[in-house]
mmCIF file of C-alpha atoms and ligand atoms in Angstrom:
data_model
loop_
_atom_site.group_PDB
_atom_site.id
_atom_site.type_symbol
_atom_site.label_atom_id
_atom_site.label_comp_id
_atom_site.label_asym_id
_atom_site.label_seq_id
_atom_site.Cartn_x
_atom_site.Cartn_y
_atom_site.Cartn_z
ATOM 1 C CA UNK Y 1 7.729 -49.155 45.557
ATOM 2 C CA UNK Y 2 11.324 -48.053 45.955
ATOM 3 C CA UNK Y 3 13.255 -46.865 42.946
ATOM 4 C CA UNK Y 4 16.909 -47.550 42.336
ATOM 5 C CA UNK Y 5 19.383 -44.668 42.457
ATOM 6 C CA UNK Y 6 22.416 -46.632 41.337
ATOM 7 C CA UNK Y 7 22.650 -50.112 39.920
ATOM 8 C CA UNK Y 8 26.019 -51.628 39.109
ATOM 9 C CA UNK Y 9 26.339 -55.096 37.587
ATOM 10 C CA UNK Y 10 29.310 -57.436 37.241
ATOM 11 C CA UNK Y 11 31.847 -54.659 37.720
ATOM 12 C CA UNK Y 12 35.487 -55.419 37.170
ATOM 13 C CA UNK Y 13 38.332 -52.967 37.583
ATOM 14 C CA UNK Y 14 41.960 -53.626 36.792
ATOM 15 C CA UNK Y 15 44.689 -51.097 37.507
ATOM 16 C CA UNK Y 16 48.067 -50.931 35.752
ATOM 17 C CA UNK Y 17 49.714 -53.144 33.174
ATOM 18 C CA UNK Y 18 52.050 -56.105 32.882
ATOM 19 C CA UNK Y 19 53.535 -57.253 36.166
ATOM 20 C CA UNK Y 20 51.990 -54.188 37.859
ATOM 21 C CA UNK Y 21 48.482 -55.307 36.937
ATOM 22 C CA UNK Y 22 46.107 -55.499 39.874
ATOM 23 C CA UNK Y 23 42.432 -56.440 39.786
ATOM 24 C CA UNK Y 24 40.632 -54.448 42.494
ATOM 25 C CA UNK Y 25 37.058 -55.488 41.561
ATOM 26 C CA UNK Y 26 36.332 -59.009 40.337
ATOM 27 C CA UNK Y 27 32.633 -58.983 39.412
ATOM 28 C CA UNK Y 28 30.676 -56.823 41.830
ATOM 29 C CA UNK Y 29 26.929 -56.168 41.650
ATOM 30 C CA UNK Y 30 25.362 -53.636 44.030
ATOM 31 C CA UNK Y 31 22.196 -51.538 44.081
ATOM 32 C CA UNK Y 32 21.593 -48.365 46.063
ATOM 33 C CA UNK Y 33 17.872 -47.726 46.451
ATOM 34 C CA UNK Y 34 16.616 -44.126 46.490
ATOM 35 C CA UNK Y 35 16.372 -42.816 50.032
ATOM 36 C CA UNK Y 36 18.327 -45.553 51.757
ATOM 37 C CA UNK Y 37 21.633 -45.416 53.577
ATOM 38 C CA UNK Y 38 24.055 -48.027 52.326
ATOM 39 C CA UNK Y 39 27.402 -48.892 53.878
ATOM 40 C CA UNK Y 40 30.216 -50.402 51.840
ATOM 41 C CA UNK Y 41 32.305 -52.258 54.390
ATOM 42 C CA UNK Y 42 35.629 -54.057 54.188
ATOM 43 C CA UNK Y 43 39.256 -54.012 55.217
ATOM 44 C CA UNK Y 44 41.760 -51.615 53.753
ATOM 45 C CA UNK Y 45 42.565 -52.679 50.193
ATOM 46 C CA UNK Y 46 39.333 -54.661 49.694
ATOM 47 C CA UNK Y 47 38.192 -52.363 46.853
ATOM 48 C CA UNK Y 48 35.723 -50.078 48.676
ATOM 49 C CA UNK Y 49 36.985 -46.790 47.269
ATOM 50 C CA UNK Y 50 37.346 -48.294 43.804
ATOM 51 C CA UNK Y 51 33.721 -49.465 43.919
ATOM 52 C CA UNK Y 52 32.551 -46.084 45.194
ATOM 53 C CA UNK Y 53 34.459 -44.242 42.459
ATOM 54 C CA UNK Y 54 32.843 -46.389 39.776
ATOM 55 C CA UNK Y 55 29.345 -46.058 41.296
ATOM 56 C CA UNK Y 56 29.867 -42.278 41.485
ATOM 57 C CA UNK Y 57 31.035 -41.979 37.856
ATOM 58 C CA UNK Y 58 34.441 -40.738 39.016
ATOM 59 C CA UNK Y 59 36.160 -43.695 37.426
ATOM 60 C CA UNK Y 60 35.379 -46.072 34.557
ATOM 61 C CA UNK Y 61 35.106 -49.788 35.196
ATOM 62 C CA UNK Y 62 37.123 -52.260 33.127
ATOM 63 C CA UNK Y 63 33.928 -54.277 32.656
ATOM 64 C CA UNK Y 64 30.299 -54.330 33.744
ATOM 65 C CA UNK Y 65 27.386 -51.942 33.660
ATOM 66 C CA UNK Y 66 26.546 -48.790 35.623
ATOM 67 C CA UNK Y 67 23.019 -47.317 35.728
ATOM 68 C CA UNK Y 68 22.331 -44.010 37.502
ATOM 69 C CA UNK Y 69 18.747 -42.822 38.093
ATOM 70 C CA UNK Y 70 17.578 -45.225 35.420
ATOM 71 C CA UNK Y 71 20.060 -43.911 32.891
ATOM 72 C CA UNK Y 72 22.776 -46.138 31.499
ATOM 73 C CA UNK Y 73 26.069 -44.404 32.307
ATOM 74 C CA UNK Y 74 28.432 -46.838 30.651
ATOM 75 C CA UNK Y 75 29.181 -45.457 27.210
ATOM 76 C CA UNK Y 76 28.049 -41.886 27.877
ATOM 77 C CA UNK Y 77 30.302 -39.159 26.497
ATOM 78 C CA UNK Y 78 32.393 -37.461 29.157
ATOM 79 C CA UNK Y 79 30.457 -34.168 29.044
ATOM 80 C CA UNK Y 80 27.197 -36.053 29.663
ATOM 81 C CA UNK Y 81 28.840 -38.136 32.365
ATOM 82 C CA UNK Y 82 30.164 -35.017 34.108
ATOM 83 C CA UNK Y 83 26.753 -33.341 33.961
ATOM 84 C CA UNK Y 84 24.995 -36.432 35.325
ATOM 85 C CA UNK Y 85 27.550 -36.709 38.146
ATOM 86 C CA UNK Y 86 27.411 -33.025 39.015
ATOM 87 C CA UNK Y 87 23.618 -32.818 39.161
ATOM 88 C CA UNK Y 88 23.006 -36.125 40.927
ATOM 89 C CA UNK Y 89 25.878 -36.625 43.363
ATOM 90 C CA UNK Y 90 27.636 -34.886 46.221
ATOM 91 C CA UNK Y 91 30.936 -36.041 47.710
ATOM 92 C CA UNK Y 92 32.496 -36.111 51.139
ATOM 93 C CA UNK Y 93 35.989 -37.551 51.587
ATOM 94 C CA UNK Y 94 38.163 -38.483 54.548
ATOM 95 C CA UNK Y 95 40.774 -35.954 53.361
ATOM 96 C CA UNK Y 96 38.107 -33.210 52.867
ATOM 97 C CA UNK Y 97 39.649 -32.134 49.500
ATOM 98 C CA UNK Y 98 38.805 -28.469 50.005
ATOM 99 C CA UNK Y 99 40.651 -25.936 47.858
ATOM 100 C CA UNK Y 100 43.247 -24.679 50.357
ATOM 101 C CA UNK Y 101 43.735 -21.085 49.191
ATOM 102 C CA UNK Y 102 40.038 -20.438 48.575
ATOM 103 C CA UNK Y 103 37.494 -19.199 51.104
ATOM 104 C CA UNK Y 104 34.839 -21.406 52.639
ATOM 105 C CA UNK Y 105 32.199 -19.660 50.504
ATOM 106 C CA UNK Y 106 34.214 -20.175 47.307
ATOM 107 C CA UNK Y 107 34.641 -23.859 48.138
ATOM 108 C CA UNK Y 108 30.897 -24.313 48.583
ATOM 109 C CA UNK Y 109 30.082 -22.326 45.421
ATOM 110 C CA UNK Y 110 32.344 -24.529 43.283
ATOM 111 C CA UNK Y 111 29.727 -27.137 42.192
ATOM 112 C CA UNK Y 112 27.388 -24.279 41.233
ATOM 113 C CA UNK Y 113 30.143 -22.629 39.201
ATOM 114 C CA UNK Y 114 30.636 -25.928 37.380
ATOM 115 C CA UNK Y 115 26.865 -26.161 36.834
ATOM 116 C CA UNK Y 116 26.852 -22.659 35.306
ATOM 117 C CA UNK Y 117 24.724 -20.971 37.994
ATOM 118 C CA UNK Y 118 25.000 -17.153 37.956
ATOM 119 C CA UNK Y 119 27.241 -15.353 40.467
ATOM 120 C CA UNK Y 120 24.557 -13.830 42.651
ATOM 121 C CA UNK Y 121 22.485 -17.020 42.810
ATOM 122 C CA UNK Y 122 25.641 -19.023 43.571
ATOM 123 C CA UNK Y 123 26.432 -16.832 46.523
ATOM 124 C CA UNK Y 124 22.851 -16.968 47.812
ATOM 125 C CA UNK Y 125 22.576 -20.738 47.628
ATOM 126 C CA UNK Y 126 26.032 -21.317 49.110
ATOM 127 C CA UNK Y 127 25.303 -19.006 52.049
ATOM 128 C CA UNK Y 128 21.958 -20.696 52.629
ATOM 129 C CA UNK Y 129 23.660 -24.101 52.739
ATOM 130 C CA UNK Y 130 26.384 -22.836 55.090
ATOM 131 C CA UNK Y 131 23.638 -21.525 57.381
ATOM 132 C CA UNK Y 132 21.904 -24.870 57.307
ATOM 133 C CA UNK Y 133 25.151 -26.479 58.480
ATOM 134 C CA UNK Y 134 25.644 -23.779 61.102
ATOM 135 C CA UNK Y 135 28.974 -22.632 59.732
ATOM 136 C CA UNK Y 136 27.958 -19.443 57.884
ATOM 137 C CA UNK Y 137 30.113 -17.390 60.288
ATOM 138 C CA UNK Y 138 33.186 -18.975 58.646
ATOM 139 C CA UNK Y 139 32.139 -18.071 55.079
ATOM 140 C CA UNK Y 140 35.078 -15.734 54.461
ATOM 141 C CA UNK Y 141 37.682 -17.820 56.303
ATOM 142 C CA UNK Y 142 40.215 -19.706 54.269
ATOM 143 C CA UNK Y 143 39.266 -23.388 54.159
ATOM 144 C CA UNK Y 144 42.693 -24.262 55.584
ATOM 145 C CA UNK Y 145 42.073 -22.207 58.723
ATOM 146 C CA UNK Y 146 39.410 -24.536 60.131
ATOM 147 C CA UNK Y 147 39.333 -27.516 62.471
ATOM 148 C CA UNK Y 148 38.786 -30.983 61.023
ATOM 149 C CA UNK Y 149 35.135 -31.001 62.049
ATOM 150 C CA UNK Y 150 34.550 -27.582 60.493
ATOM 151 C CA UNK Y 151 36.294 -28.679 57.286
ATOM 152 C CA UNK Y 152 34.009 -31.675 57.048
ATOM 153 C CA UNK Y 153 30.959 -29.434 57.577
ATOM 154 C CA UNK Y 154 32.147 -27.269 54.688
ATOM 155 C CA UNK Y 155 32.682 -30.390 52.586
ATOM 156 C CA UNK Y 156 29.128 -31.502 53.397
ATOM 157 C CA UNK Y 157 27.834 -28.036 52.455
ATOM 158 C CA UNK Y 158 29.670 -28.333 49.141
ATOM 159 C CA UNK Y 159 28.197 -31.820 48.639
ATOM 160 C CA UNK Y 160 24.718 -30.499 49.382
ATOM 161 C CA UNK Y 161 24.627 -27.198 47.527
ATOM 162 C CA UNK Y 162 23.554 -28.667 44.181
ATOM 163 C CA UNK Y 163 20.589 -30.525 45.685
ATOM 164 C CA UNK Y 164 21.992 -34.004 45.079
ATOM 165 C CA UNK Y 165 19.943 -37.223 45.153
ATOM 166 C CA UNK Y 166 22.918 -39.162 46.478
ATOM 167 C CA UNK Y 167 25.797 -38.257 48.783
ATOM 168 C CA UNK Y 168 28.878 -40.469 48.678
ATOM 169 C CA UNK Y 169 31.035 -40.386 51.784
ATOM 170 C CA UNK Y 170 34.412 -42.155 51.754
ATOM 171 C CA UNK Y 171 35.538 -42.728 55.383
ATOM 172 C CA UNK Y 172 33.917 -39.379 56.328
ATOM 173 C CA UNK Y 173 34.972 -39.648 59.962
ATOM 174 C CA UNK Y 174 38.402 -41.178 59.330
ATOM 175 C CA UNK Y 175 40.299 -37.971 60.162
ATOM 176 C CA UNK Y 176 38.108 -36.844 63.071
ATOM 177 C CA UNK Y 177 38.110 -37.595 66.778
ATOM 178 C CA UNK Y 178 35.174 -39.777 67.819
ATOM 179 C CA UNK Y 179 32.993 -36.970 69.255
ATOM 180 C CA UNK Y 180 33.431 -34.797 66.135
ATOM 181 C CA UNK Y 181 32.972 -37.870 63.966
ATOM 182 C CA UNK Y 182 29.644 -38.553 65.595
ATOM 183 C CA UNK Y 183 28.456 -34.991 64.882
ATOM 184 C CA UNK Y 184 29.403 -35.427 61.212
ATOM 185 C CA UNK Y 185 27.580 -38.781 61.109
ATOM 186 C CA UNK Y 186 24.503 -37.176 62.661
ATOM 187 C CA UNK Y 187 24.506 -34.473 59.968
ATOM 188 C CA UNK Y 188 24.660 -37.093 57.205
ATOM 189 C CA UNK Y 189 21.885 -39.238 58.694
ATOM 190 C CA UNK Y 190 19.711 -36.158 59.264
ATOM 191 C CA UNK Y 191 20.055 -35.293 55.558
ATOM 192 C CA UNK Y 192 19.086 -38.872 54.746
ATOM 193 C CA UNK Y 193 16.029 -38.759 56.998
ATOM 194 C CA UNK Y 194 14.776 -35.215 56.356
ATOM 195 C CA UNK Y 195 15.669 -34.743 52.707
ATOM 196 C CA UNK Y 196 15.576 -38.389 51.607
ATOM 197 C CA UNK Y 197 19.098 -38.047 50.269
ATOM 198 C CA UNK Y 198 20.519 -41.472 49.511
ATOM 199 C CA UNK Y 199 23.750 -42.124 51.414
ATOM 200 C CA UNK Y 200 26.508 -44.397 50.181
ATOM 201 C CA UNK Y 201 29.087 -44.549 52.951
ATOM 202 C CA UNK Y 202 32.428 -46.292 52.537
ATOM 203 C CA UNK Y 203 33.819 -47.309 55.896
ATOM 204 C CA UNK Y 204 35.734 -49.879 57.876
ATOM 205 C CA UNK Y 205 34.047 -48.547 61.036
ATOM 206 C CA UNK Y 206 31.520 -51.178 62.192
ATOM 207 C CA UNK Y 207 29.623 -48.685 64.356
ATOM 208 C CA UNK Y 208 29.072 -46.308 61.447
ATOM 209 C CA UNK Y 209 28.144 -49.242 59.195
ATOM 210 C CA UNK Y 210 25.615 -50.408 61.794
ATOM 211 C CA UNK Y 211 23.824 -47.043 61.610
ATOM 212 C CA UNK Y 212 23.086 -47.568 57.904
ATOM 213 C CA UNK Y 213 19.921 -49.257 56.596
ATOM 214 C CA UNK Y 214 21.953 -51.849 54.734
ATOM 215 C CA UNK Y 215 25.535 -53.089 54.376
ATOM 216 C CA UNK Y 216 27.506 -54.540 51.496
ATOM 217 C CA UNK Y 217 30.672 -56.398 52.494
ATOM 218 C CA UNK Y 218 33.724 -56.432 50.237
ATOM 219 C CA UNK Y 219 36.687 -58.760 50.452
ATOM 220 C CA UNK Y 220 39.461 -58.921 47.865
ATOM 221 C CA UNK Y 221 37.294 -57.266 45.236
ATOM 222 C CA UNK Y 222 34.209 -59.441 45.743
ATOM 223 C CA UNK Y 223 30.927 -59.053 47.644
ATOM 224 C CA UNK Y 224 30.880 -61.539 50.535
ATOM 225 C CA UNK Y 225 28.646 -62.414 53.497
ATOM 226 C CA UNK Y 226 29.455 -60.902 56.914
ATOM 227 C CA UNK Y 227 30.716 -64.343 57.979
ATOM 228 C CA UNK Y 228 33.088 -64.573 55.035
ATOM 229 C CA UNK Y 229 34.363 -61.081 55.765
ATOM 230 C CA UNK Y 230 35.950 -62.112 59.032
ATOM 231 C CA UNK Y 231 37.051 -65.625 58.006
HETATM 232 P P1 ADP A 3 39.932 -49.668 49.943
HETATM 233 O O1 ADP A 3 39.233 -48.380 49.681
HETATM 234 O O2 ADP A 3 39.014 -50.774 50.345
HETATM 235 O O3 ADP A 3 41.057 -49.512 50.921
HETATM 236 P P2 ADP A 3 40.863 -49.392 47.213
HETATM 237 O O4 ADP A 3 39.643 -49.504 46.363
HETATM 238 O O5 ADP A 3 41.431 -48.065 47.441
HETATM 239 O O6 ADP A 3 40.597 -50.171 48.590
HETATM 240 O O7 ADP A 3 42.003 -50.294 46.580
HETATM 241 C C1 ADP A 3 41.784 -51.672 46.261
HETATM 242 C C2 ADP A 3 43.085 -52.241 45.718
HETATM 243 O O8 ADP A 3 43.400 -51.630 44.479
HETATM 244 C C3 ADP A 3 44.283 -52.010 46.623
HETATM 245 O O9 ADP A 3 45.094 -53.156 46.610
HETATM 246 C C4 ADP A 3 44.985 -50.841 45.997
HETATM 247 O O10 ADP A 3 46.374 -50.894 46.241
HETATM 248 C C5 ADP A 3 44.681 -51.019 44.519
HETATM 249 N N1 ADP A 3 44.606 -49.716 43.840
HETATM 250 C C6 ADP A 3 43.745 -48.711 44.123
HETATM 251 N N2 ADP A 3 43.943 -47.666 43.295
HETATM 252 C C7 ADP A 3 44.955 -48.006 42.466
HETATM 253 C C8 ADP A 3 45.630 -47.373 41.382
HETATM 254 N N3 ADP A 3 45.276 -46.146 40.969
HETATM 255 N N4 ADP A 3 46.630 -48.048 40.780
HETATM 256 C C9 ADP A 3 46.977 -49.289 41.178
HETATM 257 N N5 ADP A 3 46.373 -49.964 42.173
HETATM 258 C C10 ADP A 3 45.388 -49.331 42.828
HETATM 259 MG MG1 MG A 4 39.505 -46.486 50.538
#
C-alpha cells in the first residue's frame, strides 16, 4: 500500500488587498504519494508555483488543509513548521537561489547548519553529497563562478544533504540548455528511482511532465483535465 507524502485539500490562496486582490488558487486538492514523481503542469500564471509553495510549507494558504507525512501542517507554530519543512523537503528552483558570495561547500552545508548539525559532521555530509553529484572538485569555488548546469547540481546537492523524503523542483531546467537540462532531469529521476525520493516537479515543459509517474494540470487556479488545459 502506498502512503501519502503530501495531501492538500480545497486550497485557496488570495494575494493582495482591495482592487489588487488576486485569487491564485480557487479550491485545489492534490496528493503526492510517497515514492512517486508528480508533475504540476500549466501555463505561466496558472498557479503552479503558488501551489508548490503551499504544498512545501513555504507559504500559508488562505483556506484549505495541508497534511505532510500524516501530520496536519495547517495551524502548526512557525518553529514546528520550519522544522518539518527542513527535515522533510529539499528544494530546487529555476533561479538556483545559491548564496552568491559563499562557496559551493557552504551552500550545501546550509540546511545542516539550520538543522543544528555540528561543524565537522556538516562538512563530511556536504562533501559526501557533492561527491555523489560528481561536483566535489568545485567545493571551494564560489557558487557564482559555475555554469548553469553546475549551479543546478549544487542546488540538488543542497536539496539532498538533509536526506529529504520529498524534493520540490520549480522549473528545474528552465534556465538550462536542453542537453544540460536533460542531465539535471536524469539526476532527479535517478534519486527518485534509487532512493525513493518523492519528486514534485513544477513545469510547463510537456516532455519533462511526460517523464513523471503522474501529472496534475492547473488552469486559472483550478485542477483541470488535460483536455480542458488546452481548450
Ligand atoms: P505559475 O507558477 O503557474 O506561473 P504563480 O503561482 O506564480 O503561477 O502565480 C499565479 C498567479 O498569482 C499569477 O497571476 C501571479 O501574478 C499571481 N501572484 C503570484 N504571486 C503573487 C504575489 N506575491 N502577489 C500578487 N500576485 C501574485
Ligand atoms: Mg511559477
